[in-house]
Short mmCIF file of C-alpha atoms (C1' of nucleotides) in Angstrom, two decimals:
data_model
loop_
_atom_site.label_atom_id
_atom_site.label_comp_id
_atom_site.label_asym_id
_atom_site.label_seq_id
_atom_site.Cartn_x
_atom_site.Cartn_y
_atom_site.Cartn_z
CA MET A 1 4.72 -63.74 -10.23
CA ALA A 2 7.37 -64.18 -12.92
CA TRP A 3 4.90 -62.89 -15.50
CA TYR A 4 4.10 -59.88 -13.32
CA ARG A 5 7.73 -58.95 -12.79
CA ARG A 6 8.11 -58.94 -16.55
CA ARG A 7 4.83 -57.36 -17.58
CA ARG A 8 3.72 -54.99 -14.84
CA ARG A 9 2.66 -51.57 -16.00
CA ASP A 10 4.57 -48.59 -14.70
CA LEU A 11 1.75 -46.98 -12.70
CA PRO A 12 2.32 -43.95 -10.47
CA TRP A 13 1.15 -45.68 -7.27
CA ARG A 14 3.67 -48.45 -7.92
CA ARG A 15 6.48 -45.97 -7.46
CA THR A 16 5.70 -45.34 -3.81
CA SER A 17 5.50 -47.28 -0.58
CA ASP A 18 3.65 -44.50 1.22
CA PRO A 19 0.48 -46.04 2.73
CA TYR A 20 -1.35 -42.73 2.32
CA ALA A 21 -0.60 -42.58 -1.41
CA ILE A 22 -1.60 -46.22 -1.85
CA TRP A 23 -4.80 -45.54 0.06
CA VAL A 24 -5.67 -42.62 -2.21
CA SER A 25 -5.00 -44.74 -5.28
CA GLU A 26 -7.22 -47.57 -4.07
CA ILE A 27 -10.14 -45.24 -3.36
CA MET A 28 -9.82 -43.67 -6.79
CA LEU A 29 -9.66 -47.11 -8.40
CA GLN A 30 -12.96 -48.28 -6.91
CA GLN A 31 -15.13 -48.99 -9.95
CA THR A 32 -12.81 -46.82 -11.99
CA ARG A 33 -10.37 -47.81 -14.71
CA VAL A 34 -6.66 -47.39 -14.15
CA VAL A 35 -6.19 -45.05 -17.11
CA ALA A 36 -9.01 -42.81 -15.90
CA ALA A 37 -7.61 -42.51 -12.39
CA ILE A 38 -3.99 -41.69 -13.26
CA PRO A 39 -4.26 -37.91 -13.92
CA TYR A 40 -6.53 -37.45 -10.89
CA TYR A 41 -4.09 -39.35 -8.69
CA GLU A 42 -1.13 -37.25 -9.81
CA ARG A 43 -2.97 -34.00 -9.25
CA PHE A 44 -4.49 -35.08 -5.93
CA LEU A 45 -1.14 -36.07 -4.41
CA ALA A 46 0.58 -32.95 -5.71
CA ARG A 47 -2.04 -30.81 -3.99
CA LEU A 48 -2.63 -32.98 -0.88
CA PRO A 49 0.64 -34.87 -0.39
CA ASP A 50 0.00 -36.33 3.06
CA VAL A 51 -2.85 -37.32 5.33
CA ALA A 52 -2.56 -34.25 7.56
CA THR A 53 -2.84 -31.92 4.58
CA LEU A 54 -5.88 -33.83 3.36
CA ALA A 55 -7.49 -33.83 6.79
CA ARG A 56 -7.08 -30.08 7.13
CA ALA A 57 -8.18 -29.28 3.57
CA ARG A 58 -11.64 -27.95 2.88
CA ILE A 59 -14.15 -30.40 1.46
CA ASP A 60 -14.53 -28.09 -1.55
CA THR A 61 -10.86 -28.56 -2.35
CA VAL A 62 -11.19 -32.33 -2.16
CA LEU A 63 -14.36 -32.42 -4.25
CA ALA A 64 -12.88 -30.10 -6.86
CA LEU A 65 -9.93 -32.47 -7.24
CA TRP A 66 -12.46 -35.29 -7.69
CA ALA A 67 -14.72 -33.50 -10.18
CA GLY A 68 -15.05 -35.65 -13.30
CA LEU A 69 -14.01 -38.90 -11.66
CA GLY A 70 -17.49 -39.94 -10.52
CA TYR A 71 -18.89 -41.57 -7.38
CA TYR A 72 -18.25 -38.43 -5.37
CA ARG A 73 -19.16 -40.08 -2.11
CA ARG A 74 -15.68 -41.61 -2.24
CA ALA A 75 -14.11 -38.17 -1.90
CA ARG A 76 -16.21 -37.32 1.13
CA PHE A 77 -15.44 -40.67 2.77
CA LEU A 78 -11.73 -40.20 2.08
CA HIS A 79 -11.75 -36.74 3.63
CA ALA A 80 -13.69 -37.94 6.68
CA ALA A 81 -11.37 -40.91 7.09
CA ALA A 82 -8.30 -38.67 6.90
CA LYS A 83 -9.59 -36.70 9.87
CA ILE A 84 -9.98 -39.92 11.83
CA VAL A 85 -6.47 -41.05 10.86
CA LEU A 86 -4.98 -37.71 11.87
CA ARG A 87 -6.55 -38.12 15.30
CA GLU A 88 -6.06 -41.84 15.87
CA GLY A 89 -3.12 -42.75 13.65
CA PHE A 90 -2.88 -44.86 10.53
CA PRO A 91 -4.36 -48.35 11.03
CA LYS A 92 -1.72 -51.06 11.06
CA ASP A 93 -3.67 -53.89 9.47
CA ALA A 94 -6.63 -54.78 7.28
CA ALA A 95 -9.02 -55.08 10.21
CA GLY A 96 -8.20 -51.56 11.33
CA LEU A 97 -8.45 -50.14 7.83
CA ARG A 98 -11.80 -51.84 7.37
CA LYS A 99 -13.33 -49.60 10.05
CA LEU A 100 -12.64 -46.40 8.13
CA PRO A 101 -15.40 -44.93 5.97
CA GLY A 102 -15.03 -45.82 2.31
CA ILE A 103 -12.82 -48.83 3.00
CA GLY A 104 -14.51 -52.20 2.53
CA GLU A 105 -13.33 -55.77 2.11
CA TYR A 106 -11.44 -55.17 -1.09
CA THR A 107 -9.76 -51.90 -0.20
CA SER A 108 -8.69 -52.95 3.29
CA ALA A 109 -7.02 -56.05 1.85
CA ALA A 110 -5.42 -54.10 -0.99
CA ILE A 111 -3.85 -51.45 1.24
CA ALA A 112 -2.77 -53.93 3.91
CA SER A 113 -1.13 -56.29 1.42
CA ILE A 114 0.52 -53.63 -0.74
CA ALA A 115 1.61 -51.19 1.97
CA PHE A 116 2.16 -53.54 4.94
CA GLY A 117 2.79 -56.94 3.36
CA GLU A 118 -0.17 -58.51 5.13
CA PRO A 119 -0.95 -61.89 3.55
CA VAL A 120 -4.58 -61.34 2.58
CA ALA A 121 -5.96 -61.91 -0.91
CA VAL A 122 -8.05 -59.26 -2.64
CA VAL A 123 -11.23 -59.93 -4.59
CA ASP A 124 -12.09 -57.38 -7.23
CA GLY A 125 -13.74 -57.73 -10.62
CA ASN A 126 -10.48 -58.90 -12.18
CA VAL A 127 -9.87 -61.60 -9.60
CA GLU A 128 -13.48 -62.79 -9.85
CA ARG A 129 -13.13 -63.27 -13.58
CA LEU A 130 -9.68 -64.86 -13.40
CA ILE A 131 -10.74 -67.38 -10.75
CA ALA A 132 -14.06 -68.11 -12.44
CA ARG A 133 -12.22 -69.03 -15.64
CA LEU A 134 -9.36 -70.87 -13.97
CA TYR A 135 -11.89 -73.17 -12.24
CA ALA A 136 -14.54 -72.99 -15.00
CA ALA A 137 -16.94 -71.98 -12.23
CA PRO A 138 -19.50 -69.44 -13.47
CA HIS A 139 -21.40 -68.81 -10.22
CA LEU A 140 -18.85 -68.37 -7.44
CA ASN A 141 -19.72 -65.71 -4.87
CA LYS A 142 -17.09 -63.33 -3.49
CA ARG A 143 -16.37 -65.45 -0.45
CA GLU A 144 -15.72 -68.51 -2.61
CA VAL A 145 -13.50 -66.52 -4.97
CA GLY A 146 -11.60 -65.16 -1.98
CA ALA A 147 -10.99 -68.63 -0.58
CA ARG A 148 -9.52 -69.80 -3.87
CA ALA A 149 -7.39 -66.69 -4.31
CA GLN A 150 -6.15 -67.02 -0.73
CA LYS A 151 -5.06 -70.58 -1.48
CA TRP A 152 -2.78 -69.37 -4.26
CA LEU A 153 -1.50 -66.30 -2.42
CA ASP A 154 2.27 -65.87 -2.31
CA GLU A 155 2.64 -64.98 1.36
CA SER A 156 6.17 -63.69 0.90
CA GLU A 157 4.96 -60.95 -1.48
CA PRO A 158 1.21 -60.59 -1.03
CA GLY A 159 1.10 -57.07 -2.44
CA ASP A 160 2.75 -58.07 -5.68
CA PHE A 161 0.67 -61.25 -5.85
CA ASN A 162 -2.57 -59.30 -5.55
CA GLN A 163 -1.45 -56.76 -8.09
CA ALA A 164 -0.37 -59.59 -10.39
CA MET A 165 -3.83 -61.14 -10.21
CA MET A 166 -5.49 -57.84 -11.02
CA GLU A 167 -2.97 -57.05 -13.74
CA MET A 168 -3.71 -60.42 -15.33
CA GLY A 169 -7.42 -59.69 -15.29
CA ALA A 170 -6.94 -56.21 -16.69
CA THR A 171 -4.47 -57.00 -19.47
CA VAL A 172 -4.70 -60.74 -20.33
CA CYS A 173 -7.81 -62.36 -18.84
CA THR A 174 -10.02 -59.55 -20.12
CA PRO A 175 -13.83 -59.64 -20.18
CA ARG A 176 -14.00 -59.97 -23.95
CA SER A 177 -11.49 -61.67 -26.26
CA PRO A 178 -8.96 -62.62 -23.58
CA SER A 179 -5.38 -63.31 -24.68
CA CYS A 180 -5.31 -66.99 -23.78
CA GLY A 181 -2.53 -67.56 -26.30
CA THR A 182 -0.06 -65.59 -24.21
CA CYS A 183 -1.52 -66.35 -20.79
CA PRO A 184 0.96 -67.92 -18.38
CA LEU A 185 -1.90 -69.83 -16.73
CA ALA A 186 -3.46 -71.17 -19.93
CA LYS A 187 -2.39 -74.76 -19.48
CA HIS A 188 -3.89 -74.82 -15.99
CA CYS A 189 -7.10 -73.04 -16.95
CA ALA A 190 -10.26 -75.13 -16.94
CA GLY A 191 -12.18 -72.40 -18.74
CA ARG A 192 -9.67 -71.97 -21.54
CA ALA A 193 -11.99 -73.44 -24.21
CA ASN A 194 -14.83 -70.98 -23.57
CA PRO A 195 -13.62 -68.12 -21.38
CA GLU A 196 -16.55 -65.87 -22.29
CA GLN A 197 -18.85 -68.10 -20.25
CA TYR A 198 -17.12 -67.19 -17.01
CA PRO A 199 -18.30 -65.62 -14.87
CA ALA A 200 -21.97 -65.89 -15.77
CA PRO A 201 -23.39 -62.53 -16.89
CA LYS A 202 -25.40 -60.61 -14.34
CA GLU A 203 -28.95 -59.57 -15.11
CA ARG A 204 -29.11 -55.86 -15.69
CA ALA A 205 -31.67 -53.40 -14.39
CA PRO A 206 -33.75 -51.87 -17.18
CA LEU A 207 -32.79 -48.41 -18.39
CA ILE A 208 -35.07 -45.73 -16.99
CA ASP A 209 -35.69 -42.32 -18.52
CA VAL A 210 -35.93 -39.50 -15.98
CA ALA A 211 -37.05 -35.98 -16.86
CA VAL A 212 -35.33 -33.17 -14.95
CA ALA A 213 -35.81 -29.39 -15.28
CA VAL A 214 -33.15 -26.98 -14.07
CA GLY A 215 -33.07 -23.20 -13.90
CA LEU A 216 -30.32 -21.09 -15.42
CA THR A 217 -29.71 -17.52 -14.31
CA VAL A 218 -26.83 -15.51 -15.73
CA ARG A 219 -26.14 -11.92 -14.73
CA GLU A 220 -23.07 -9.89 -15.54
CA GLY A 221 -21.12 -12.96 -16.56
CA ARG A 222 -22.00 -14.95 -13.46
CA VAL A 223 -24.21 -17.99 -13.09
CA PHE A 224 -26.31 -18.78 -10.02
CA LEU A 225 -25.66 -22.20 -8.48
CA ARG A 226 -26.73 -24.00 -5.34
CA ARG A 227 -24.77 -26.45 -3.27
CA ARG A 228 -26.32 -29.87 -2.91
CA ALA A 229 -27.17 -30.62 0.71
CA SER A 230 -25.59 -33.35 2.82
CA THR A 231 -28.78 -35.42 2.64
CA GLU A 232 -28.86 -35.31 -1.17
CA LEU A 233 -27.07 -37.21 -3.86
CA ASN A 234 -23.78 -35.63 -4.85
CA SER A 235 -23.76 -33.67 -1.64
CA GLY A 236 -21.30 -30.81 -1.62
CA LEU A 237 -21.27 -30.40 -5.39
CA TRP A 238 -22.51 -27.19 -6.99
CA ASP A 239 -25.46 -27.64 -9.30
CA LEU A 240 -28.09 -25.71 -11.20
CA PRO A 241 -31.21 -25.28 -9.04
CA ALA A 242 -34.39 -27.20 -9.85
CA SER A 243 -36.92 -25.44 -12.02
CA THR A 244 -40.67 -25.57 -12.46
CA GLY A 245 -40.00 -25.87 -16.16
CA ARG A 246 -42.19 -22.90 -17.02
CA GLY A 247 -39.42 -20.50 -18.03
CA LYS A 248 -38.17 -20.23 -21.57
CA THR A 249 -36.28 -23.33 -22.67
CA LEU A 250 -32.62 -22.53 -23.24
CA GLY A 251 -31.39 -25.99 -24.10
CA ALA A 252 -31.33 -29.64 -23.13
CA ILE A 253 -28.77 -32.32 -22.40
CA SER A 254 -28.78 -36.05 -21.85
CA HIS A 255 -26.87 -37.41 -18.91
CA GLY A 256 -26.49 -41.15 -18.47
CA VAL A 257 -25.91 -42.46 -14.98
CA LEU A 258 -25.90 -46.17 -14.12
CA ASN A 259 -29.30 -47.47 -15.19
CA GLN A 260 -30.85 -44.03 -15.62
CA ARG A 261 -30.87 -41.63 -18.50
CA LEU A 262 -31.52 -38.11 -17.32
CA ARG A 263 -33.18 -35.81 -19.84
CA VAL A 264 -32.34 -32.39 -18.50
CA THR A 265 -34.09 -29.33 -19.89
CA ILE A 266 -32.62 -25.95 -19.04
CA HIS A 267 -35.00 -23.08 -18.37
CA ALA A 268 -34.55 -19.38 -17.85
CA ALA A 269 -35.07 -18.67 -14.15
CA ARG A 270 -34.73 -16.15 -11.39
CA PRO A 271 -32.34 -16.90 -8.53
CA ARG A 272 -34.24 -18.61 -5.75
CA GLY A 273 -33.11 -19.91 -2.38
CA GLU A 274 -29.57 -20.25 -1.10
CA GLY A 275 -26.83 -20.09 -3.65
CA ARG A 276 -23.76 -18.39 -5.01
CA TRP A 277 -22.75 -16.60 -8.20
CA PHE A 278 -19.85 -18.03 -10.17
CA THR A 279 -17.84 -16.70 -13.07
CA ALA A 280 -16.72 -19.21 -15.68
CA ALA A 281 -13.17 -18.91 -14.40
CA GLN A 282 -14.21 -19.70 -10.82
CA LEU A 283 -15.94 -22.85 -11.98
CA SER A 284 -12.69 -24.39 -13.16
CA SER A 285 -11.63 -24.85 -9.55
CA ALA A 286 -15.08 -25.47 -8.05
CA PRO A 287 -16.68 -28.88 -7.39
CA LEU A 288 -19.28 -28.71 -10.13
CA ALA A 289 -21.77 -31.54 -10.71
CA THR A 290 -21.18 -33.24 -14.04
CA SER A 291 -24.72 -32.70 -15.30
CA ALA A 292 -24.42 -29.01 -14.44
CA ARG A 293 -21.14 -28.82 -16.32
CA LYS A 294 -22.85 -30.31 -19.36
CA CYS A 295 -25.66 -27.77 -19.10
CA LEU A 296 -23.24 -24.87 -18.85
CA LEU A 297 -21.33 -26.18 -21.87
CA ALA A 298 -24.55 -26.65 -23.84
CA THR A 299 -25.72 -23.11 -23.16
CA GLY A 300 -22.36 -21.57 -23.88
CA PHE A 301 -21.65 -20.28 -20.38
CA LEU A 302 -18.55 -22.47 -20.28
CA PRO A 303 -16.29 -22.63 -23.33
CA GLN A 304 -16.31 -25.89 -25.30
CA ARG A 305 -12.81 -26.99 -24.64
CA GLY A 306 -11.33 -30.47 -24.45
CA ARG A 307 -13.23 -32.44 -21.87
CA GLY A 308 -11.63 -33.02 -18.54
CA SER A 309 -9.74 -29.75 -18.73
CA VAL A 310 -8.07 -30.83 -15.53
CA SER A 311 -6.58 -27.52 -14.53
CA ALA A 312 -4.62 -27.23 -11.34
"C1'" DA B 10 -28.84 -60.51 -1.20
"C1'" DA B 11 -30.50 -56.63 -3.59
"C1'" DC B 12 -30.21 -51.85 -4.47
"C1'" DT B 13 -28.10 -47.26 -4.95
"C1'" DC B 14 -24.40 -44.31 -6.26
"C1'" DG B 15 -28.45 -39.55 -10.44
"C1'" DG B 16 -19.99 -42.36 -12.78
"C1'" DG B 17 -17.22 -42.85 -16.64
"C1'" DG B 18 -15.16 -44.55 -20.68
"C1'" DG B 19 -13.70 -48.32 -24.00
"C1'" DA B 20 -15.47 -51.16 -27.60
"C1'" DT C 5 -25.54 -48.47 -26.68
"C1'" DC C 6 -23.63 -52.10 -23.90
"C1'" DC C 7 -20.62 -53.53 -20.61
"C1'" DC C 8 -18.05 -53.37 -16.48
"C1'" DC C 9 -14.33 -51.06 -13.90
"C1'" DA C 10 -8.40 -52.55 -8.40
"C1'" DG C 11 -16.56 -51.34 -4.66
"C1'" DA C 12 -18.93 -49.45 -0.47
"C1'" DG C 13 -22.87 -48.47 2.18
"C1'" DT C 14 -27.64 -49.11 3.11
"C1'" DT C 15 -31.77 -51.66 3.49
#
DNA sequence: AACTCGGGGGA
DNA sequence: TCCCCAGAGTT
């Protein structure tokens, strides 16, 4: 705790005690690095400053604010949960938070400890690694990590304790080349001699190549897009429609996603099915699928500007 | 417990 | 290219 008070990063969600803002930050931080989430967090809260505004916003607005951050299901869960909160009130503890869509074991504990001071330890990737090394235990499951973290929890300041654990994992007890020389726990750490062995590496799924063909139609400066259905992946995002692949090839992109590598070929096509025409300017504020954005950059429909181009 | 999410970015 | 990130939901 002394180390944390000295070394904590000045992060935007550490400047508020608003449970809504902390909630938004925790959803954005799921499987997402702190530095990646910061600009999205700032923009999201500026546009949707409270839970009622979020609940009443259109899903397109929410998805557009999320575009580029990945794991878009999080945005839909957050929006759905905001509607529930507007109707039923903000949950008062971790158990109540846990019932909301998009909030699991980690996130319920994080919000409850940080916003409400509830003495419950979080287990994220940082805490797993820190505990595994501290005990030189390569194969602990989440429940076992949680029990050990809970034992150390400072119940007078559980939010700061949890953030201290994660901050340690993110800045000192890092996956590769940890800074054991400056670690305040080094002399208590059983894994100090060989930190890279903890936790044991997980076996990875083999990389799969997937061929995808999409159709591109441009007329009078507008491109034809379809909205992905609620039953599909990336539902709600605008995407290029599928193609038979028989039209003239206009380009190709590679789009890595988890254990897949999508090889997307872009073909000239006629507009088919439901869809909408977008100008390049309209796309800057539309929830566009990342692979579609790459295709539109590759074919020159969108200008090649600095990635992200997070315009309000 | 394993798998998916057709993510994203640092090293 | 590899690794893993303040994970959650589904099967």
